[in-house]
Amino acid sequence: MKKNNKNALIHEIIDFVKVFAISAIVVLLFANFIAHPVTVLGHSMDPTLADGEYGFTNIIQTKLSDPQRNDIVVVTMVDPQTGEKSEWVKRIIGMPNDTIECINDEIYVNGELLDESAYIDQEHKNECLQKYGYFNKTVQKSSENNGLQVIADWGPITLKDNEYFVMGDNRVVSKDSRDPTVGPITKDQIYGKGVFVLYPFSKFGNK
């Protein structure tokens, strides 16, 4: 009787190990080939994605189709000084061979005003304009005023065949392709497409 109980216990342990191993493999496959966990750090995508929000980004979608304008993407960035990698969440504004520029604080693509009403919160934009006096412009060093910083339009910037221009939705705090130290990104830097927010529950859903 004891032997039978011992054998049953051994079989239960083996079954548990099998289930655990299979589950671990499924999780690894999911995390490395289908979707990958991502945490939003900072306020560059406010109010679309807030600091601390947690979810998954779609990895496999980047292999099946090309990124499109307005897509939210997770981008792999490498610090040129330390070599450390980090993941930035941004939005694609410019596609390969596009010419991007900021005129009178508005974004133009190939000479046409870009309609951003689908993802730029107008109330948030107005608040930024009232508080800072600009939204899409950048803070630059002036060559005419002893290197003092000025708020200015930028561009035109013409992208190459494999380049994309990315920006955060919260333009006044976002470090993105407007910054000469960042510049346009290439397709192989796009790690994931979209962010499905799991937490907080009030923001649950696909972005």
Coordinates of N, CA and C in Angstrom, one line a residue:
M1 N 0.8 -1.2 0.0 CA 0.0 0.0 0.0 C 0.9 1.3 0.0
K2 N 1.9 1.2 0.9 CA 2.8 2.3 0.9 C 3.6 2.5 -0.4
K3 N 3.9 1.4 -1.0 CA 4.6 1.5 -2.3 C 3.8 2.1 -3.4
N4 N 2.5 1.8 -3.4 CA 1.5 2.4 -4.3 C 1.4 3.9 -4.1
N5 N 1.3 4.3 -2.8 CA 1.2 5.7 -2.5 C 2.5 6.4 -2.9
K6 N 3.6 5.8 -2.7 CA 4.9 6.4 -3.1 C 5.0 6.6 -4.6
N7 N 4.5 5.5 -5.4 CA 4.5 5.6 -6.8 C 3.6 6.7 -7.3
A8 N 2.4 6.8 -6.7 CA 1.4 7.8 -7.0 C 2.0 9.2 -6.8
L9 N 2.7 9.4 -5.7 CA 3.3 10.6 -5.4 C 4.4 11.0 -6.4
I10 N 5.2 10.0 -6.8 CA 6.2 10.2 -7.8 C 5.6 10.7 -9.2
H11 N 4.5 10.0 -9.5 CA 3.8 10.3 -10.8 C 3.2 11.7 -10.7
E12 N 2.7 12.1 -9.5 CA 2.2 13.5 -9.4 C 3.3 14.5 -9.5
I13 N 4.4 14.2 -8.9 CA 5.6 15.1 -9.0 C 6.0 15.3 -10.5
I14 N 6.1 14.1 -11.2 CA 6.5 14.1 -12.6 C 5.5 14.9 -13.4
D15 N 4.2 14.7 -13.2 CA 3.2 15.4 -13.9 C 3.3 16.9 -13.7
F16 N 3.6 17.3 -12.4 CA 3.7 18.7 -12.1 C 4.9 19.3 -12.8
V17 N 6.0 18.6 -12.8 CA 7.2 19.1 -13.5 C 7.0 19.3 -15.0
K18 N 6.2 18.3 -15.6 CA 5.9 18.4 -17.0 C 5.1 19.6 -17.3
V19 N 4.0 19.8 -16.5 CA 3.2 21.0 -16.6 C 3.9 22.3 -16.5
F20 N 4.8 22.3 -15.4 CA 5.6 23.5 -15.2 C 6.5 23.8 -16.4
A21 N 7.2 22.7 -16.9 CA 8.1 22.9 -18.0 C 7.4 23.4 -19.2
I22 N 6.3 22.8 -19.5 CA 5.5 23.2 -20.7 C 5.1 24.6 -20.6
S23 N 4.6 25.0 -19.4 CA 4.1 26.3 -19.1 C 5.3 27.3 -19.3
A24 N 6.4 27.0 -18.8 CA 7.6 27.8 -18.9 C 8.0 28.1 -20.3
I25 N 8.0 27.0 -21.1 CA 8.3 27.1 -22.5 C 7.3 28.0 -23.3
V26 N 6.0 27.8 -23.0 CA 5.0 28.6 -23.6 C 5.2 30.1 -23.3
V27 N 5.5 30.4 -22.0 CA 5.7 31.7 -21.6 C 6.9 32.3 -22.3
L28 N 8.0 31.6 -22.4 CA 9.2 32.0 -23.0 C 8.9 32.3 -24.5
L29 N 8.2 31.4 -25.2 CA 7.9 31.6 -26.6 C 7.0 32.8 -26.8
F30 N 6.0 33.0 -25.9 CA 5.1 34.1 -25.9 C 5.9 35.4 -25.8
A31 N 6.8 35.4 -24.8 CA 7.5 36.7 -24.4 C 8.6 37.0 -25.5
N32 N 9.1 36.0 -26.2 CA 10.2 36.3 -27.1 C 9.8 36.3 -28.6
F33 N 8.7 35.8 -28.9 CA 8.3 35.7 -30.3 C 6.9 36.3 -30.6
I34 N 6.0 36.4 -29.6 CA 4.7 36.9 -29.9 C 4.5 38.2 -29.3
A35 N 4.6 38.3 -28.0 CA 4.5 39.6 -27.3 C 5.5 39.7 -26.2
H36 N 5.8 40.9 -25.8 CA 6.9 41.2 -24.8 C 6.4 42.2 -23.8
P37 N 6.6 41.9 -22.5 CA 6.2 42.9 -21.5 C 6.9 44.3 -21.7
V38 N 6.1 45.3 -21.4 CA 6.7 46.7 -21.5 C 6.1 47.5 -20.4
T39 N 7.0 48.4 -19.9 CA 6.5 49.3 -18.9 C 6.8 50.7 -19.4
V40 N 5.8 51.6 -19.4 CA 6.0 53.0 -19.8 C 6.8 53.7 -18.8
L41 N 7.9 54.3 -19.2 CA 8.7 55.1 -18.3 C 8.7 56.6 -18.7
G42 N 8.3 57.4 -17.8 CA 8.3 58.9 -18.2 C 7.0 59.3 -18.7
H43 N 7.0 60.6 -19.1 CA 5.7 61.3 -19.5 C 5.7 61.6 -21.0
S44 N 6.6 61.1 -21.8 CA 6.7 61.5 -23.2 C 5.5 61.1 -24.0
M45 N 4.7 60.1 -23.6 CA 3.5 59.7 -24.3 C 2.2 60.1 -23.6
D46 N 2.3 61.0 -22.6 CA 1.1 61.5 -22.0 C 0.2 62.2 -23.0
P47 N -1.1 62.2 -22.9 CA -1.9 61.4 -22.0 C -2.3 60.0 -22.6
T48 N -1.8 59.6 -23.8 CA -2.1 58.4 -24.4 C -1.6 57.2 -23.5
L49 N -0.4 57.3 -23.1 CA 0.2 56.3 -22.2 C 0.9 57.0 -21.1
A50 N 0.6 56.7 -19.9 CA 1.1 57.4 -18.7 C 2.3 56.6 -18.1
D51 N 3.1 57.4 -17.3 CA 4.2 56.8 -16.6 C 3.8 55.7 -15.7
G52 N 4.4 54.6 -15.8 CA 4.2 53.4 -14.9 C 3.1 52.4 -15.5
E53 N 2.5 52.8 -16.6 CA 1.5 51.8 -17.1 C 2.3 50.6 -17.7
Y54 N 1.6 49.4 -17.5 CA 2.3 48.1 -17.8 C 1.4 47.3 -18.7
G55 N 2.1 46.7 -19.7 CA 1.3 45.8 -20.6 C 2.2 45.0 -21.5
F56 N 1.8 44.7 -22.7 CA 2.5 43.9 -23.7 C 2.6 44.7 -25.0
T57 N 3.7 44.5 -25.7 CA 3.8 45.0 -27.1 C 3.9 43.8 -28.0
N58 N 3.3 43.9 -29.2 CA 3.2 42.9 -30.2 C 4.5 42.8 -31.0
I59 N 5.2 41.7 -30.8 CA 6.5 41.5 -31.5 C 6.3 40.9 -32.9
I60 N 5.4 39.9 -33.0 CA 5.2 39.2 -34.2 C 4.7 40.1 -35.3
Q61 N 3.9 41.1 -34.9 CA 3.3 42.0 -35.9 C 4.4 42.7 -36.7
T62 N 5.5 43.0 -36.0 CA 6.6 43.7 -36.7 C 7.3 42.9 -37.8
K63 N 7.1 41.5 -37.7 CA 7.7 40.6 -38.6 C 6.8 40.4 -39.8
L64 N 5.5 40.5 -39.6 CA 4.5 40.2 -40.6 C 4.1 41.4 -41.5
S65 N 4.3 42.6 -40.9 CA 3.9 43.8 -41.7 C 4.8 45.0 -41.4
D66 N 4.9 45.9 -42.4 CA 5.7 47.1 -42.1 C 5.0 48.1 -41.2
P67 N 5.8 48.8 -40.4 CA 5.1 49.8 -39.6 C 4.5 50.9 -40.4
Q68 N 3.5 51.5 -39.9 CA 2.7 52.6 -40.6 C 2.7 53.9 -39.8
R69 N 2.5 55.0 -40.5 CA 2.4 56.3 -39.9 C 1.3 56.2 -38.8
N70 N 1.5 56.8 -37.7 CA 0.6 56.9 -36.5 C 0.7 55.7 -35.6
D71 N 1.4 54.6 -36.0 CA 1.6 53.5 -35.2 C 2.4 53.8 -33.9
I72 N 1.9 53.3 -32.8 CA 2.7 53.3 -31.5 C 3.7 52.2 -31.6
V73 N 5.0 52.4 -31.4 CA 6.0 51.4 -31.5 C 6.9 51.4 -30.3
V74 N 7.5 50.3 -30.0 CA 8.5 50.2 -28.9 C 9.8 50.1 -29.7
V75 N 10.7 51.0 -29.4 CA 12.0 51.2 -30.1 C 13.1 50.8 -29.2
T76 N 14.1 50.0 -29.8 CA 15.3 49.7 -29.0 C 16.3 50.8 -29.3
M77 N 16.8 51.5 -28.2 CA 17.8 52.5 -28.4 C 19.1 52.1 -27.6
V78 N 20.2 52.5 -28.2 CA 21.5 52.1 -27.6 C 22.2 53.4 -27.2
D79 N 22.6 53.5 -26.0 CA 23.4 54.7 -25.5 C 24.7 54.7 -26.2
P80 N 25.1 55.7 -27.0 CA 26.4 55.7 -27.7 C 27.6 55.7 -26.8
Q81 N 27.4 56.2 -25.5 CA 28.5 56.3 -24.6 C 28.7 55.0 -23.8
T82 N 27.6 54.4 -23.3 CA 27.7 53.2 -22.5 C 27.4 51.9 -23.2
G83 N 26.7 52.0 -24.3 CA 26.3 50.8 -25.0 C 25.1 50.1 -24.4
E84 N 24.5 50.8 -23.4 CA 23.3 50.2 -22.7 C 22.1 50.3 -23.6
K85 N 21.3 49.3 -23.6 CA 20.1 49.3 -24.4 C 18.9 49.7 -23.5
S86 N 17.9 50.4 -24.1 CA 16.7 50.7 -23.5 C 15.6 50.7 -24.5
E87 N 14.3 50.6 -24.0 CA 13.2 50.6 -24.9 C 12.4 51.8 -24.7
W88 N 12.2 52.5 -25.8 CA 11.4 53.8 -25.8 C 10.0 53.5 -26.5
V89 N 9.0 54.1 -26.0 CA 7.7 54.0 -26.6 C 7.4 55.3 -27.3
K90 N 7.2 55.3 -28.6 CA 7.0 56.5 -29.4 C 5.9 56.2 -30.4
R91 N 5.7 57.3 -31.2 CA 4.7 57.1 -32.3 C 5.4 57.5 -33.7
I92 N 5.1 56.7 -34.7 CA 5.7 57.0 -36.0 C 5.0 58.2 -36.7
I93 N 5.8 59.2 -37.0 CA 5.3 60.4 -37.7 C 5.7 60.4 -39.1
G94 N 6.9 60.0 -39.4 CA 7.5 60.1 -40.7 C 7.9 58.7 -41.2
M95 N 7.5 58.4 -42.5 CA 7.8 57.2 -43.2 C 9.1 57.3 -44.1
P96 N 9.7 56.2 -44.5 CA 10.9 56.3 -45.4 C 10.6 57.2 -46.5
N97 N 11.6 58.1 -46.8 CA 11.7 59.1 -47.9 C 10.8 60.3 -47.7
D98 N 10.1 60.3 -46.6 CA 9.3 61.5 -46.2 C 10.2 62.7 -45.9
T99 N 9.7 63.9 -46.1 CA 10.3 65.1 -45.6 C 9.5 65.7 -44.5
I100 N 10.0 65.8 -43.3 CA 9.3 66.3 -42.1 C 9.8 67.6 -41.7
E101 N 9.0 68.5 -41.3 CA 9.4 69.8 -40.7 C 8.3 70.4 -39.8
C102 N 8.7 71.3 -39.0 CA 7.9 72.0 -38.1 C 7.8 73.5 -38.5
I103 N 6.6 74.0 -38.9 CA 6.5 75.4 -39.3 C 5.4 76.0 -38.5
N104 N 5.7 77.1 -37.8 CA 4.7 77.7 -36.9 C 4.1 76.8 -35.9
D105 N 5.0 75.9 -35.4 CA 4.6 74.9 -34.4 C 3.6 73.8 -34.9
E106 N 3.5 73.6 -36.2 CA 2.7 72.6 -36.7 C 3.6 71.6 -37.5
I107 N 3.2 70.3 -37.6 CA 4.0 69.3 -38.3 C 3.6 69.2 -39.7
Y108 N 4.5 69.3 -40.6 CA 4.2 69.1 -42.1 C 5.0 67.9 -42.6
V109 N 4.3 67.1 -43.4 CA 4.9 65.9 -44.0 C 4.8 66.1 -45.5
N110 N 5.9 66.1 -46.2 CA 5.9 66.3 -47.7 C 5.1 67.6 -48.1
G111 N 5.2 68.6 -47.3 CA 4.6 69.9 -47.6 C 3.2 70.0 -47.2
E112 N 2.6 69.0 -46.6 CA 1.2 69.0 -46.2 C 1.0 68.9 -44.7
L113 N 0.1 69.7 -44.1 CA -0.1 69.7 -42.7 C -0.6 68.3 -42.2
L114 N 0.1 67.8 -41.2 CA -0.2 66.5 -40.7 C -1.4 66.6 -39.7
D115 N -2.5 65.8 -40.0 CA -3.6 65.8 -39.1 C -3.4 64.8 -38.0
E116 N -3.2 65.3 -36.8 CA -2.9 64.5 -35.6 C -4.1 64.5 -34.6
S117 N -5.2 64.8 -35.1 CA -6.4 64.9 -34.2 C -6.8 63.6 -33.6
A118 N -6.4 62.5 -34.3 CA -6.8 61.1 -33.8 C -6.0 60.7 -32.5
Y119 N -4.9 61.3 -32.3 CA -4.1 60.9 -31.1 C -3.5 62.0 -30.3
I120 N -3.5 63.2 -30.8 CA -3.1 64.3 -29.9 C -4.3 64.9 -29.2
D121 N -4.3 64.9 -27.9 CA -5.4 65.4 -27.1 C -5.3 67.0 -27.2
Q122 N -6.3 67.6 -27.8 CA -6.3 69.0 -28.0 C -6.3 69.8 -26.7
E123 N -7.0 69.3 -25.7 CA -7.0 70.0 -24.4 C -5.6 70.0 -23.8
H124 N -4.9 68.9 -23.9 CA -3.6 68.8 -23.4 C -2.6 69.7 -24.2
K125 N -2.8 69.7 -25.5 CA -2.0 70.6 -26.4 C -2.2 72.1 -26.0
N126 N -3.4 72.5 -25.8 CA -3.7 73.8 -25.4 C -3.1 74.2 -24.1
E127 N -3.1 73.3 -23.1 CA -2.5 73.5 -21.8 C -1.0 73.7 -22.0
C128 N -0.4 72.9 -22.8 CA 1.1 73.1 -23.1 C 1.4 74.4 -23.7
L129 N 0.5 74.8 -24.7 CA 0.7 76.1 -25.4 C 0.6 77.3 -24.4
Q130 N -0.3 77.2 -23.5 CA -0.5 78.2 -22.5 C 0.6 78.3 -21.5
K131 N 1.1 77.1 -21.1 CA 2.2 77.0 -20.1 C 3.5 77.3 -20.6
Y132 N 3.9 76.7 -21.8 CA 5.2 76.8 -22.3 C 5.3 77.7 -23.6
G133 N 4.2 77.9 -24.2 CA 4.3 78.8 -25.4 C 4.6 78.0 -26.7
Y134 N 4.7 76.7 -26.6 CA 5.0 75.9 -27.8 C 4.5 74.4 -27.5
F135 N 4.5 73.6 -28.6 CA 4.1 72.2 -28.5 C 5.0 71.3 -29.3
N136 N 5.1 71.6 -30.6 CA 6.0 70.8 -31.5 C 7.4 71.4 -31.7
K137 N 7.6 72.6 -31.4 CA 8.9 73.2 -31.5 C 9.9 72.5 -30.6
T138 N 11.2 72.9 -30.7 CA 12.2 72.3 -29.9 C 13.0 73.4 -29.3
V139 N 13.7 73.1 -28.2 CA 14.6 74.1 -27.5 C 16.0 73.8 -28.2
Q140 N 16.5 74.9 -28.8 CA 17.8 74.8 -29.5 C 18.7 75.8 -29.1
K141 N 20.0 75.6 -29.4 CA 21.0 76.6 -29.1 C 21.1 77.6 -30.3
S142 N 21.1 78.8 -30.0 CA 21.1 79.8 -31.1 C 22.5 80.2 -31.4
S143 N 22.9 80.1 -32.7 CA 24.2 80.5 -33.2 C 24.4 82.0 -33.2
E144 N 23.2 82.7 -33.1 CA 23.3 84.2 -33.2 C 23.3 84.9 -31.8
N145 N 23.0 84.1 -30.7 CA 22.9 84.7 -29.4 C 23.8 84.1 -28.4
N146 N 25.0 83.9 -28.8 CA 26.1 83.4 -27.9 C 25.7 82.0 -27.4
G147 N 25.0 81.2 -28.2 CA 24.7 79.8 -27.8 C 23.5 79.7 -26.8
L148 N 22.8 80.8 -26.6 CA 21.7 80.8 -25.7 C 20.6 79.9 -26.3
Q149 N 19.8 79.3 -25.4 CA 18.7 78.4 -25.9 C 17.5 79.2 -26.3
V150 N 16.9 78.8 -27.5 CA 15.7 79.4 -28.0 C 14.7 78.4 -28.4
I151 N 13.5 78.7 -28.4 CA 12.4 77.8 -28.9 C 12.2 78.1 -30.3
A152 N 12.4 77.0 -31.2 CA 12.4 77.2 -32.6 C 11.7 76.1 -33.4
D153 N 11.2 76.4 -34.6 CA 10.8 75.4 -35.5 C 12.0 74.6 -35.9
W154 N 11.8 73.5 -36.6 CA 12.9 72.7 -37.1 C 12.6 72.0 -38.4
G155 N 13.7 71.5 -39.0 CA 13.6 70.8 -40.3 C 13.8 71.8 -41.5
P156 N 13.6 71.4 -42.7 CA 13.1 70.1 -43.1 C 14.1 69.0 -42.9
I157 N 13.6 67.8 -42.6 CA 14.5 66.6 -42.5 C 13.9 65.5 -43.5
T158 N 14.8 65.1 -44.4 CA 14.3 64.1 -45.4 C 14.9 62.7 -45.0
L159 N 14.0 61.7 -44.8 CA 14.3 60.4 -44.4 C 14.9 59.5 -45.5
K160 N 15.7 58.6 -45.1 CA 16.3 57.7 -46.1 C 15.3 56.5 -46.3
D161 N 15.7 55.5 -47.1 CA 14.9 54.4 -47.5 C 14.4 53.6 -46.3
N162 N 15.2 53.4 -45.3 CA 14.9 52.6 -44.1 C 14.7 53.3 -42.8
E163 N 14.4 54.6 -42.9 CA 14.3 55.4 -41.7 C 12.9 55.8 -41.4
Y164 N 12.6 56.0 -40.1 CA 11.3 56.4 -39.6 C 11.6 57.6 -38.6
F165 N 10.6 58.5 -38.6 CA 10.7 59.7 -37.7 C 9.7 59.4 -36.6
V166 N 10.2 59.3 -35.4 CA 9.3 59.0 -34.2 C 9.2 60.2 -33.3
M167 N 8.1 60.4 -32.7 CA 7.9 61.4 -31.7 C 7.0 60.9 -30.5
G168 N 7.1 61.5 -29.4 CA 6.2 61.2 -28.3 C 4.9 62.1 -28.4
D169 N 3.8 61.7 -27.9 CA 2.6 62.4 -28.0 C 2.7 63.7 -27.1
N170 N 3.5 63.7 -26.1 CA 3.6 64.8 -25.2 C 4.9 65.5 -25.6
R171 N 4.8 66.3 -26.7 CA 5.9 66.9 -27.4 C 6.9 67.7 -26.6
V172 N 6.4 68.4 -25.6 CA 7.2 69.4 -24.8 C 8.2 68.7 -23.9
V173 N 8.0 67.4 -23.6 CA 9.0 66.7 -22.8 C 9.6 65.5 -23.4
S174 N 9.2 65.2 -24.7 CA 9.6 64.0 -25.3 C 11.0 64.1 -26.0
K175 N 11.9 63.2 -25.7 CA 13.2 63.1 -26.4 C 12.9 62.1 -27.6
D176 N 13.1 62.6 -28.8 CA 12.7 61.8 -29.9 C 13.5 62.1 -31.2
S177 N 13.0 61.8 -32.3 CA 13.8 62.1 -33.6 C 14.0 63.5 -33.9
R178 N 13.4 64.4 -33.2 CA 13.7 65.9 -33.4 C 15.0 66.2 -32.8
D179 N 15.5 65.4 -31.8 CA 16.8 65.7 -31.2 C 17.9 65.2 -32.1
P180 N 18.9 66.0 -32.4 CA 20.0 65.6 -33.3 C 20.8 64.4 -32.7
T181 N 20.8 64.2 -31.4 CA 21.5 63.1 -30.8 C 20.7 61.8 -30.9
V182 N 19.4 61.9 -31.3 CA 18.6 60.7 -31.5 C 18.4 60.5 -33.0
G183 N 17.8 61.5 -33.6 CA 17.5 61.4 -35.1 C 16.5 60.3 -35.5
P184 N 16.4 60.1 -36.8 CA 15.5 59.0 -37.3 C 15.9 57.7 -36.8
I185 N 15.0 56.7 -36.7 CA 15.3 55.4 -36.4 C 15.2 54.5 -37.6
T186 N 15.8 53.3 -37.5 CA 15.7 52.3 -38.6 C 14.7 51.2 -38.3
K187 N 14.2 50.5 -39.3 CA 13.2 49.5 -39.0 C 13.7 48.4 -38.1
D188 N 15.0 48.1 -38.1 CA 15.4 47.0 -37.2 C 15.5 47.4 -35.7
Q189 N 15.3 48.7 -35.5 CA 15.2 49.2 -34.1 C 13.7 49.1 -33.5
I190 N 12.8 48.8 -34.4 CA 11.4 48.7 -34.0 C 11.1 47.3 -33.5
Y191 N 11.0 47.2 -32.1 CA 11.0 45.9 -31.5 C 9.6 45.4 -31.4
G192 N 8.6 46.3 -31.2 CA 7.2 45.9 -31.0 C 6.3 46.9 -31.5
K193 N 5.1 46.5 -31.8 CA 4.0 47.4 -32.3 C 2.8 47.5 -31.4
G194 N 2.5 48.7 -31.0 CA 1.3 48.9 -30.1 C 1.6 48.5 -28.7
V195 N 0.8 48.9 -27.8 CA 0.9 48.6 -26.4 C -0.5 48.2 -25.9
F196 N -0.6 47.0 -25.4 CA -1.9 46.5 -24.8 C -1.7 46.7 -23.3
V197 N -2.4 47.7 -22.7 CA -2.2 48.0 -21.3 C -3.0 47.0 -20.4
L198 N -2.3 46.4 -19.5 CA -2.9 45.5 -18.5 C -3.2 46.3 -17.2
Y199 N -2.3 47.2 -16.8 CA -2.4 47.9 -15.6 C -2.0 49.4 -15.8
P200 N -2.7 50.3 -15.2 CA -3.9 50.1 -14.3 C -5.1 49.7 -15.1
F201 N -6.0 49.0 -14.4 CA -7.2 48.4 -15.0 C -8.1 49.5 -15.7
S202 N -8.0 50.7 -15.2 CA -8.8 51.8 -15.8 C -8.4 52.1 -17.2
K203 N -7.1 51.7 -17.5 CA -6.6 52.0 -18.9 C -6.5 50.7 -19.7
F204 N -7.1 49.6 -19.2 CA -7.0 48.3 -19.9 C -7.5 48.4 -21.3
G205 N -6.6 47.9 -22.2 CA -6.9 47.8 -23.6 C -5.8 48.2 -24.5
N206 N -6.0 48.1 -25.8 CA -5.0 48.3 -26.8 C -4.8 49.8 -27.2
K207 N -3.6 50.2 -27.3 CA -3.3 51.6 -27.7 C -2.6 51.6 -29.0

